[in-house]
Amino acid sequence: MPTEPNKSNWELAAALESARLCTDALFSRIRPDSLYERPIPERHRIVFYLGHLEAFDWNLICRGPLDIPSFQAKFDGLFAFGIDPDSSGLPQDKPADWPSLEEISAYNSRVRNTLDGVLQEVPPDLLHVAIEHRLMHAETFAYMLHQLPFDQKMGPHAAPRASGRRVETSMVEIPGGQAVLGLPKGDAFGWDNEYLRHTIAVAPFAIGKYKVTNGEYLAFVEAGATAPPFWVSRSGRWFYRGMFEEIPLPLDWPVYVSQEQAAAYASWAAKRLPSEAEYQLAAFGSGGEIGLSLDPARDNFDFQEWDPVPVTSSRQNQFGIVQPVGNGWEWTSTVFQPFPGFEPFPFYSGYSANFFDGRHYVMKGASPRTAAKLVRPSFRNWFRSSYPYVYATFRVAEN
Ligand SMILES: [Fe+2]
């Protein structure tokens, strides 16, 4: 894991502050009387996340290397860990089991003030972890916000962009080559699962020029498949349930589905999902770099939109793949496993290792709610194959 002992933390301090503004703005989207709701049955109530981001930073940094005594040990524990949706049975806690908003707000202020007073003493990698952990929650919290009824959310938002047109689909040939995965040690910050860098030989294959659209998936549903989780049927017509409103099904948007649904569509279409190495080669070439300049507004990441944009809205890369990054994570057929030489972070040993259970699959790219700081070729995301709340889509592949 890289260290930068002589580098000042000022840039990271600014990044932490901007990540805090980002998550604060998200919480302010929820009507105050809805903060004790549980929009996703398998997860904690919203109120947990109000305390979790600060408790995580406190436990990781202040209680960790700086060894600052606890001022509210009960909250340090209460807000330490989320619920793994794999756990048996749904959580049964009541709103009254949680502290008041005033108590949480006082805890959060004290954590922020204490941490801000010692930021220059914090090992830079721990600040990267705090910032990226918060930004990842900014995304997964958006999944939760998405499931909340419209009348419990507030704030301005632009109308969703969809043309209503179907997208002409085609396949792009990718010559075989060496896919580059992971990060070299001593390079920029990465999570434990991004190490070590290695290459995987990939045979020639073909992959969808575009992400699979709602319009294409509609034919699968009309043939009897279960509808994707973000679709709603009203008097025989399909609608898309967006973050703030329902709109007629946008046929040119990427379809958001679980990995199981993505794999089922691919096999119905006599194709398959690409592996992680195949995605890596098709998206980043044998140099392993983002070969085209990305624009958060055009490519739809870094919180520019609440919902997708058409799959045709981005540029194509050197192979002719359109939108290799942004507008929805892309499912792969690859089970989430450690790279050769993997070592867990000693200060966060379960971050990746808890999910090497053969039941989680790798997704790559970025969604509309993925922060730019997380957009790098080596970044890996993962969920259970049946988890339905993720902004994840897919491409089909074939030999
Ligand atoms: Fe967390």
PDB file of N, CA and C in Angstrom, residues 272-353:
ATOM      1  N   ARG A 272     -23.574 -13.930 -23.702  1.00  0.00           N
ATOM      2  CA  ARG A 272     -23.147 -14.123 -22.313  1.00  0.00           C
ATOM      3  C   ARG A 272     -22.683 -12.785 -21.772  1.00  0.00           C
ATOM      4  N   LEU A 273     -22.416 -12.727 -20.467  1.00  0.00           N
ATOM      5  CA  LEU A 273     -21.833 -11.515 -19.892  1.00  0.00           C
ATOM      6  C   LEU A 273     -20.321 -11.544 -20.131  1.00  0.00           C
ATOM      7  N   PRO A 274     -19.696 -10.373 -20.287  1.00  0.00           N
ATOM      8  CA  PRO A 274     -18.234 -10.350 -20.381  1.00  0.00           C
ATOM      9  C   PRO A 274     -17.617 -10.628 -19.005  1.00  0.00           C
ATOM     10  N   SER A 275     -16.405 -11.173 -19.017  1.00  0.00           N
ATOM     11  CA  SER A 275     -15.674 -11.332 -17.750  1.00  0.00           C
ATOM     12  C   SER A 275     -15.074  -9.976 -17.370  1.00  0.00           C
ATOM     13  N   GLU A 276     -14.570  -9.901 -16.139  1.00  0.00           N
ATOM     14  CA  GLU A 276     -13.910  -8.663 -15.697  1.00  0.00           C
ATOM     15  C   GLU A 276     -12.737  -8.330 -16.617  1.00  0.00           C
ATOM     16  N   ALA A 277     -11.953  -9.356 -16.990  1.00  0.00           N
ATOM     17  CA  ALA A 277     -10.779  -9.111 -17.859  1.00  0.00           C
ATOM     18  C   ALA A 277     -11.231  -8.645 -19.242  1.00  0.00           C
ATOM     19  N   GLU A 278     -12.315  -9.219 -19.746  1.00  0.00           N
ATOM     20  CA  GLU A 278     -12.815  -8.789 -21.066  1.00  0.00           C
ATOM     21  C   GLU A 278     -13.301  -7.339 -21.026  1.00  0.00           C
ATOM     22  N   TYR A 279     -14.036  -7.000 -19.965  1.00  0.00           N
ATOM     23  CA  TYR A 279     -14.460  -5.596 -19.840  1.00  0.00           C
ATOM     24  C   TYR A 279     -13.224  -4.694 -19.805  1.00  0.00           C
ATOM     25  N   GLN A 280     -12.248  -5.107 -19.009  1.00  0.00           N
ATOM     26  CA  GLN A 280     -11.050  -4.292 -18.806  1.00  0.00           C
ATOM     27  C   GLN A 280     -10.335  -4.031 -20.132  1.00  0.00           C
ATOM     28  N   LEU A 281     -10.239  -5.075 -20.960  1.00  0.00           N
ATOM     29  CA  LEU A 281      -9.571  -4.921 -22.257  1.00  0.00           C
ATOM     30  C   LEU A 281     -10.420  -4.060 -23.198  1.00  0.00           C
ATOM     31  N   ALA A 282     -11.728  -4.324 -23.239  1.00  0.00           N
ATOM     32  CA  ALA A 282     -12.597  -3.570 -24.159  1.00  0.00           C
ATOM     33  C   ALA A 282     -12.681  -2.098 -23.759  1.00  0.00           C
ATOM     34  N   ALA A 283     -12.665  -1.837 -22.456  1.00  0.00           N
ATOM     35  CA  ALA A 283     -12.843  -0.454 -21.995  1.00  0.00           C
ATOM     36  C   ALA A 283     -11.533   0.325 -22.001  1.00  0.00           C
ATOM     37  N   PHE A 284     -10.427  -0.322 -21.654  1.00  0.00           N
ATOM     38  CA  PHE A 284      -9.181   0.407 -21.405  1.00  0.00           C
ATOM     39  C   PHE A 284      -8.011  -0.038 -22.285  1.00  0.00           C
ATOM     40  N   GLY A 285      -8.253  -0.992 -23.191  1.00  0.00           N
ATOM     41  CA  GLY A 285      -7.196  -1.424 -24.098  1.00  0.00           C
ATOM     42  C   GLY A 285      -6.044  -2.094 -23.366  1.00  0.00           C
ATOM     43  N   SER A 286      -5.003  -2.442 -24.121  1.00  0.00           N
ATOM     44  CA  SER A 286      -3.895  -3.178 -23.505  1.00  0.00           C
ATOM     45  C   SER A 286      -2.995  -2.250 -22.680  1.00  0.00           C
ATOM     46  N   GLY A 287      -3.216  -0.936 -22.769  1.00  0.00           N
ATOM     47  CA  GLY A 287      -2.469  -0.010 -21.908  1.00  0.00           C
ATOM     48  C   GLY A 287      -3.093   0.123 -20.530  1.00  0.00           C
ATOM     49  N   GLY A 288      -4.343  -0.344 -20.385  1.00  0.00           N
ATOM     50  CA  GLY A 288      -4.999  -0.286 -19.085  1.00  0.00           C
ATOM     51  C   GLY A 288      -5.360   1.119 -18.637  1.00  0.00           C
ATOM     52  N   GLU A 289      -5.447   2.060 -19.588  1.00  0.00           N
ATOM     53  CA  GLU A 289      -5.742   3.454 -19.232  1.00  0.00           C
ATOM     54  C   GLU A 289      -7.078   3.867 -19.842  1.00  0.00           C
ATOM     55  N   ILE A 290      -7.712   4.877 -19.243  1.00  0.00           N
ATOM     56  CA  ILE A 290      -8.904   5.460 -19.851  1.00  0.00           C
ATOM     57  C   ILE A 290      -8.418   6.227 -21.076  1.00  0.00           C
ATOM     58  N   GLY A 291      -8.689   5.697 -22.264  1.00  0.00           N
ATOM     59  CA  GLY A 291      -8.062   6.224 -23.467  1.00  0.00           C
ATOM     60  C   GLY A 291      -8.799   7.399 -24.084  1.00  0.00           C
ATOM     61  N   LEU A 292      -9.919   7.793 -23.530  1.00  0.00           N
ATOM     62  CA  LEU A 292     -10.637   8.951 -24.071  1.00  0.00           C
ATOM     63  C   LEU A 292     -10.918   9.901 -22.922  1.00  0.00           C
ATOM     64  N   SER A 293     -11.022  11.194 -23.218  1.00  0.00           N
ATOM     65  CA  SER A 293     -11.253  12.139 -22.121  1.00  0.00           C
ATOM     66  C   SER A 293     -12.712  12.022 -21.685  1.00  0.00           C
ATOM     67  N   LEU A 294     -12.893  11.803 -20.397  1.00  0.00           N
ATOM     68  CA  LEU A 294     -14.243  11.649 -19.868  1.00  0.00           C
ATOM     69  C   LEU A 294     -14.775  13.010 -19.446  1.00  0.00           C
ATOM     70  N   ASP A 295     -16.078  13.159 -19.590  1.00  0.00           N
ATOM     71  CA  ASP A 295     -16.742  14.388 -19.180  1.00  0.00           C
ATOM     72  C   ASP A 295     -17.921  13.981 -18.294  1.00  0.00           C
ATOM     73  N   PRO A 296     -17.870  14.346 -17.005  1.00  0.00           N
ATOM     74  CA  PRO A 296     -18.934  13.887 -16.100  1.00  0.00           C
ATOM     75  C   PRO A 296     -20.335  14.208 -16.607  1.00  0.00           C
ATOM     76  N   ALA A 297     -20.515  15.361 -17.256  1.00  0.00           N
ATOM     77  CA  ALA A 297     -21.861  15.727 -17.723  1.00  0.00           C
ATOM     78  C   ALA A 297     -22.276  14.844 -18.903  1.00  0.00           C
ATOM     79  N   ARG A 298     -21.375  14.640 -19.850  1.00  0.00           N
ATOM     80  CA  ARG A 298     -21.727  13.858 -21.039  1.00  0.00           C
ATOM     81  C   ARG A 298     -21.776  12.359 -20.715  1.00  0.00           C
ATOM     82  N   ASP A 299     -20.790  11.905 -19.924  1.00  0.00           N
ATOM     83  CA  ASP A 299     -20.685  10.468 -19.649  1.00  0.00           C
ATOM     84  C   ASP A 299     -21.484  10.043 -18.411  1.00  0.00           C
ATOM     85  N   ASN A 300     -22.046  11.039 -17.739  1.00  0.00           N
ATOM     86  CA  ASN A 300     -22.976  10.800 -16.632  1.00  0.00           C
ATOM     87  C   ASN A 300     -22.372  10.045 -15.446  1.00  0.00           C
ATOM     88  N   PHE A 301     -21.475  10.746 -14.755  1.00  0.00           N
ATOM     89  CA  PHE A 301     -21.010  10.285 -13.442  1.00  0.00           C
ATOM     90  C   PHE A 301     -20.699  11.531 -12.614  1.00  0.00           C
ATOM     91  N   ASP A 302     -20.259  11.334 -11.376  1.00  0.00           N
ATOM     92  CA  ASP A 302     -19.903  12.446 -10.481  1.00  0.00           C
ATOM     93  C   ASP A 302     -21.110  13.335 -10.142  1.00  0.00           C
ATOM     94  N   PHE A 303     -22.265  12.711  -9.918  1.00  0.00           N
ATOM     95  CA  PHE A 303     -23.440  13.398  -9.356  1.00  0.00           C
ATOM     96  C   PHE A 303     -24.036  14.470 -10.270  1.00  0.00           C
ATOM     97  N   GLN A 304     -23.842  14.323 -11.588  1.00  0.00           N
ATOM     98  CA  GLN A 304     -24.419  15.305 -12.504  1.00  0.00           C
ATOM     99  C   GLN A 304     -25.921  15.103 -12.683  1.00  0.00           C
ATOM    100  N   GLU A 305     -26.343  13.856 -12.646  1.00  0.00           N
ATOM    101  CA  GLU A 305     -27.749  13.504 -12.867  1.00  0.00           C
ATOM    102  C   GLU A 305     -28.180  12.562 -11.746  1.00  0.00           C
ATOM    103  N   TRP A 306     -29.499  12.471 -11.557  1.00  0.00           N
ATOM    104  CA  TRP A 306     -30.034  11.513 -10.585  1.00  0.00           C
ATOM    105  C   TRP A 306     -30.378  10.187 -11.261  1.00  0.00           C
ATOM    106  N   ASP A 307     -30.547  10.223 -12.567  1.00  0.00           N
ATOM    107  CA  ASP A 307     -31.003   9.058 -13.326  1.00  0.00           C
ATOM    108  C   ASP A 307     -30.119   8.920 -14.560  1.00  0.00           C
ATOM    109  N   PRO A 308     -30.307   7.865 -15.342  1.00  0.00           N
ATOM    110  CA  PRO A 308     -29.465   7.692 -16.537  1.00  0.00           C
ATOM    111  C   PRO A 308     -29.752   8.726 -17.634  1.00  0.00           C
ATOM    112  N   VAL A 309     -28.902   8.686 -18.648  1.00  0.00           N
ATOM    113  CA  VAL A 309     -29.106   9.421 -19.908  1.00  0.00           C
ATOM    114  C   VAL A 309     -29.022   8.359 -21.010  1.00  0.00           C
ATOM    115  N   PRO A 310     -29.342   8.719 -22.268  1.00  0.00           N
ATOM    116  CA  PRO A 310     -29.276   7.696 -23.323  1.00  0.00           C
ATOM    117  C   PRO A 310     -27.893   7.040 -23.444  1.00  0.00           C
ATOM    118  N   VAL A 311     -27.890   5.770 -23.816  1.00  0.00           N
ATOM    119  CA  VAL A 311     -26.616   5.036 -23.958  1.00  0.00           C
ATOM    120  C   VAL A 311     -25.775   5.588 -25.110  1.00  0.00           C
ATOM    121  N   THR A 312     -26.419   6.350 -25.981  1.00  0.00           N
ATOM    122  CA  THR A 312     -25.730   6.915 -27.152  1.00  0.00           C
ATOM    123  C   THR A 312     -25.104   8.278 -26.867  1.00  0.00           C
ATOM    124  N   SER A 313     -25.208   8.760 -25.634  1.00  0.00           N
ATOM    125  CA  SER A 313     -24.822  10.158 -25.379  1.00  0.00           C
ATOM    126  C   SER A 313     -23.316  10.353 -25.265  1.00  0.00           C
ATOM    127  N   SER A 314     -22.542   9.273 -25.155  1.00  0.00           N
ATOM    128  CA  SER A 314     -21.094   9.405 -24.943  1.00  0.00           C
ATOM    129  C   SER A 314     -20.313   9.142 -26.212  1.00  0.00           C
ATOM    130  N   ARG A 315     -19.019   9.421 -26.154  1.00  0.00           N
ATOM    131  CA  ARG A 315     -18.124   9.103 -27.263  1.00  0.00           C
ATOM    132  C   ARG A 315     -17.776   7.618 -27.257  1.00  0.00           C
ATOM    133  N   GLN A 316     -17.200   7.160 -28.371  1.00  0.00           N
ATOM    134  CA  GLN A 316     -16.726   5.780 -28.413  1.00  0.00           C
ATOM    135  C   GLN A 316     -15.218   5.745 -28.210  1.00  0.00           C
ATOM    136  N   ASN A 317     -14.723   4.635 -27.678  1.00  0.00           N
ATOM    137  CA  ASN A 317     -13.280   4.515 -27.449  1.00  0.00           C
ATOM    138  C   ASN A 317     -12.602   3.928 -28.689  1.00  0.00           C
ATOM    139  N   GLN A 318     -11.326   3.562 -28.549  1.00  0.00           N
ATOM    140  CA  GLN A 318     -10.551   3.135 -29.719  1.00  0.00           C
ATOM    141  C   GLN A 318     -11.114   1.896 -30.394  1.00  0.00           C
ATOM    142  N   PHE A 319     -11.897   1.090 -29.654  1.00  0.00           N
ATOM    143  CA  PHE A 319     -12.493  -0.114 -30.255  1.00  0.00           C
ATOM    144  C   PHE A 319     -13.887   0.147 -30.837  1.00  0.00           C
ATOM    145  N   GLY A 320     -14.445   1.313 -30.525  1.00  0.00           N
ATOM    146  CA  GLY A 320     -15.817   1.583 -30.952  1.00  0.00           C
ATOM    147  C   GLY A 320     -16.835   1.308 -29.861  1.00  0.00           C
ATOM    148  N   ILE A 321     -16.356   1.055 -28.616  1.00  0.00           N
ATOM    149  CA  ILE A 321     -17.264   0.876 -27.477  1.00  0.00           C
ATOM    150  C   ILE A 321     -17.749   2.256 -27.034  1.00  0.00           C
ATOM    151  N   VAL A 322     -19.050   2.427 -26.953  1.00  0.00           N
ATOM    152  CA  VAL A 322     -19.589   3.721 -26.521  1.00  0.00           C
ATOM    153  C   VAL A 322     -19.871   3.673 -25.022  1.00  0.00           C
ATOM    154  N   GLN A 323     -19.424   4.720 -24.333  1.00  0.00           N
ATOM    155  CA  GLN A 323     -19.706   4.874 -22.903  1.00  0.00           C
ATOM    156  C   GLN A 323     -19.098   3.754 -22.044  1.00  0.00           C
ATOM    157  N   PRO A 324     -17.788   3.517 -22.181  1.00  0.00           N
ATOM    158  CA  PRO A 324     -17.180   2.471 -21.362  1.00  0.00           C
ATOM    159  C   PRO A 324     -17.229   2.783 -19.867  1.00  0.00           C
ATOM    160  N   VAL A 325     -17.361   4.063 -19.524  1.00  0.00           N
ATOM    161  CA  VAL A 325     -17.420   4.470 -18.108  1.00  0.00           C
ATOM    162  C   VAL A 325     -18.593   5.441 -17.944  1.00  0.00           C
ATOM    163  N   GLY A 326     -19.373   5.259 -16.904  1.00  0.00           N
ATOM    164  CA  GLY A 326     -20.459   6.188 -16.590  1.00  0.00           C
ATOM    165  C   GLY A 326     -21.825   5.670 -17.018  1.00  0.00           C
ATOM    166  N   ASN A 327     -22.886   6.310 -16.470  1.00  0.00           N
ATOM    167  CA  ASN A 327     -24.269   6.016 -16.845  1.00  0.00           C
ATOM    168  C   ASN A 327     -24.738   4.644 -16.390  1.00  0.00           C
ATOM    169  N   GLY A 328     -24.068   4.083 -15.386  1.00  0.00           N
ATOM    170  CA  GLY A 328     -24.450   2.770 -14.855  1.00  0.00           C
ATOM    171  C   GLY A 328     -23.249   1.832 -14.808  1.00  0.00           C
ATOM    172  N   TRP A 329     -23.046   1.189 -13.656  1.00  0.00           N
ATOM    173  CA  TRP A 329     -22.003   0.157 -13.552  1.00  0.00           C
ATOM    174  C   TRP A 329     -22.312  -0.949 -14.547  1.00  0.00           C
ATOM    175  N   GLU A 330     -21.287  -1.675 -14.958  1.00  0.00           N
ATOM    176  CA  GLU A 330     -21.503  -2.803 -15.868  1.00  0.00           C
ATOM    177  C   GLU A 330     -21.187  -4.122 -15.153  1.00  0.00           C
ATOM    178  N   TRP A 331     -22.190  -4.998 -15.115  1.00  0.00           N
ATOM    179  CA  TRP A 331     -22.000  -6.320 -14.511  1.00  0.00           C
ATOM    180  C   TRP A 331     -21.011  -7.142 -15.325  1.00  0.00           C
ATOM    181  N   THR A 332     -20.238  -7.959 -14.635  1.00  0.00           N
ATOM    182  CA  THR A 332     -19.405  -8.945 -15.313  1.00  0.00           C
ATOM    183  C   THR A 332     -19.811 -10.344 -14.831  1.00  0.00           C
ATOM    184  N   SER A 333     -19.266 -11.352 -15.495  1.00  0.00           N
ATOM    185  CA  SER A 333     -19.520 -12.741 -15.085  1.00  0.00           C
ATOM    186  C   SER A 333     -18.517 -13.182 -14.026  1.00  0.00           C
ATOM    187  N   THR A 334     -17.652 -12.273 -13.585  1.00  0.00           N
ATOM    188  CA  THR A 334     -16.545 -12.644 -12.695  1.00  0.00           C
ATOM    189  C   THR A 334     -16.947 -12.552 -11.224  1.00  0.00           C
ATOM    190  N   VAL A 335     -16.758 -13.663 -10.520  1.00  0.00           N
ATOM    191  CA  VAL A 335     -16.974 -13.686  -9.074  1.00  0.00           C
ATOM    192  C   VAL A 335     -15.892 -12.821  -8.416  1.00  0.00           C
ATOM    193  N   PHE A 336     -16.284 -12.012  -7.441  1.00  0.00           N
ATOM    194  CA  PHE A 336     -15.334 -11.129  -6.738  1.00  0.00           C
ATOM    195  C   PHE A 336     -14.353 -11.977  -5.930  1.00  0.00           C
ATOM    196  N   GLN A 337     -13.100 -11.922  -6.343  1.00  0.00           N
ATOM    197  CA  GLN A 337     -12.038 -12.705  -5.694  1.00  0.00           C
ATOM    198  C   GLN A 337     -10.808 -11.813  -5.562  1.00  0.00           C
ATOM    199  N   PRO A 338      -9.913 -12.158  -4.627  1.00  0.00           N
ATOM    200  CA  PRO A 338      -8.689 -11.355  -4.503  1.00  0.00           C
ATOM    201  C   PRO A 338      -7.772 -11.544  -5.703  1.00  0.00           C
ATOM    202  N   PHE A 339      -7.056 -10.477  -6.058  1.00  0.00           N
ATOM    203  CA  PHE A 339      -5.998 -10.588  -7.058  1.00  0.00           C
ATOM    204  C   PHE A 339      -4.798 -11.297  -6.418  1.00  0.00           C
ATOM    205  N   PRO A 340      -3.922 -11.885  -7.274  1.00  0.00           N
ATOM    206  CA  PRO A 340      -2.722 -12.526  -6.718  1.00  0.00           C
ATOM    207  C   PRO A 340      -1.909 -11.499  -5.916  1.00  0.00           C
ATOM    208  N   GLY A 341      -1.529 -11.862  -4.710  1.00  0.00           N
ATOM    209  CA  GLY A 341      -0.746 -10.951  -3.868  1.00  0.00           C
ATOM    210  C   GLY A 341      -1.605 -10.064  -2.987  1.00  0.00           C
ATOM    211  N   PHE A 342      -2.933 -10.322  -2.962  1.00  0.00           N
ATOM    212  CA  PHE A 342      -3.850  -9.511  -2.139  1.00  0.00           C
ATOM    213  C   PHE A 342      -3.450  -9.538  -0.666  1.00  0.00           C
ATOM    214  N   GLU A 343      -3.478  -8.368  -0.050  1.00  0.00           N
ATOM    215  CA  GLU A 343      -3.316  -8.279   1.413  1.00  0.00           C
ATOM    216  C   GLU A 343      -4.390  -7.330   1.927  1.00  0.00           C
ATOM    217  N   PRO A 344      -5.171  -7.741   2.926  1.00  0.00           N
ATOM    218  CA  PRO A 344      -6.197  -6.825   3.446  1.00  0.00           C
ATOM    219  C   PRO A 344      -5.556  -5.620   4.127  1.00  0.00           C
ATOM    220  N   PHE A 345      -6.223  -4.471   4.071  1.00  0.00           N
ATOM    221  CA  PHE A 345      -5.761  -3.318   4.844  1.00  0.00           C
ATOM    222  C   PHE A 345      -5.774  -3.705   6.322  1.00  0.00           C
ATOM    223  N   PRO A 346      -4.687  -3.491   7.035  1.00  0.00           N
ATOM    224  CA  PRO A 346      -4.682  -3.878   8.453  1.00  0.00           C
ATOM    225  C   PRO A 346      -5.705  -3.087   9.273  1.00  0.00           C
ATOM    226  N   PHE A 347      -6.024  -1.860   8.836  1.00  0.00           N
ATOM    227  CA  PHE A 347      -6.944  -1.015   9.602  1.00  0.00           C
ATOM    228  C   PHE A 347      -8.391  -1.186   9.151  1.00  0.00           C
ATOM    229  N   TYR A 348      -8.648  -2.048   8.139  1.00  0.00           N
ATOM    230  CA  TYR A 348     -10.023  -2.252   7.645  1.00  0.00           C
ATOM    231  C   TYR A 348     -10.024  -3.613   6.970  1.00  0.00           C
ATOM    232  N   SER A 349      -9.782  -4.639   7.776  1.00  0.00           N
ATOM    233  CA  SER A 349      -9.466  -5.946   7.199  1.00  0.00           C
ATOM    234  C   SER A 349     -10.651  -6.582   6.475  1.00  0.00           C
ATOM    235  N   GLY A 350     -11.884  -6.179   6.844  1.00  0.00           N
ATOM    236  CA  GLY A 350     -13.048  -6.823   6.232  1.00  0.00           C
ATOM    237  C   GLY A 350     -13.565  -6.130   4.996  1.00  0.00           C
ATOM    238  N   TYR A 351     -12.956  -5.016   4.611  1.00  0.00           N
ATOM    239  CA  TYR A 351     -13.508  -4.220   3.509  1.00  0.00           C
ATOM    240  C   TYR A 351     -13.808  -5.088   2.286  1.00  0.00           C
ATOM    241  N   SER A 352     -12.808  -5.833   1.846  1.00  0.00           N
ATOM    242  CA  SER A 352     -13.004  -6.717   0.685  1.00  0.00           C
ATOM    243  C   SER A 352     -13.151  -8.174   1.115  1.00  0.00           C
ATOM    244  N   ALA A 353     -12.302  -8.578   2.070  1.00  0.00           N
ATOM    245  CA  ALA A 353     -12.178 -10.006   2.388  1.00  0.00           C
ATOM    246  C   ALA A 353     -13.502 -10.607   2.842  1.00  0.00           C
TER     247      ALA A 353
END
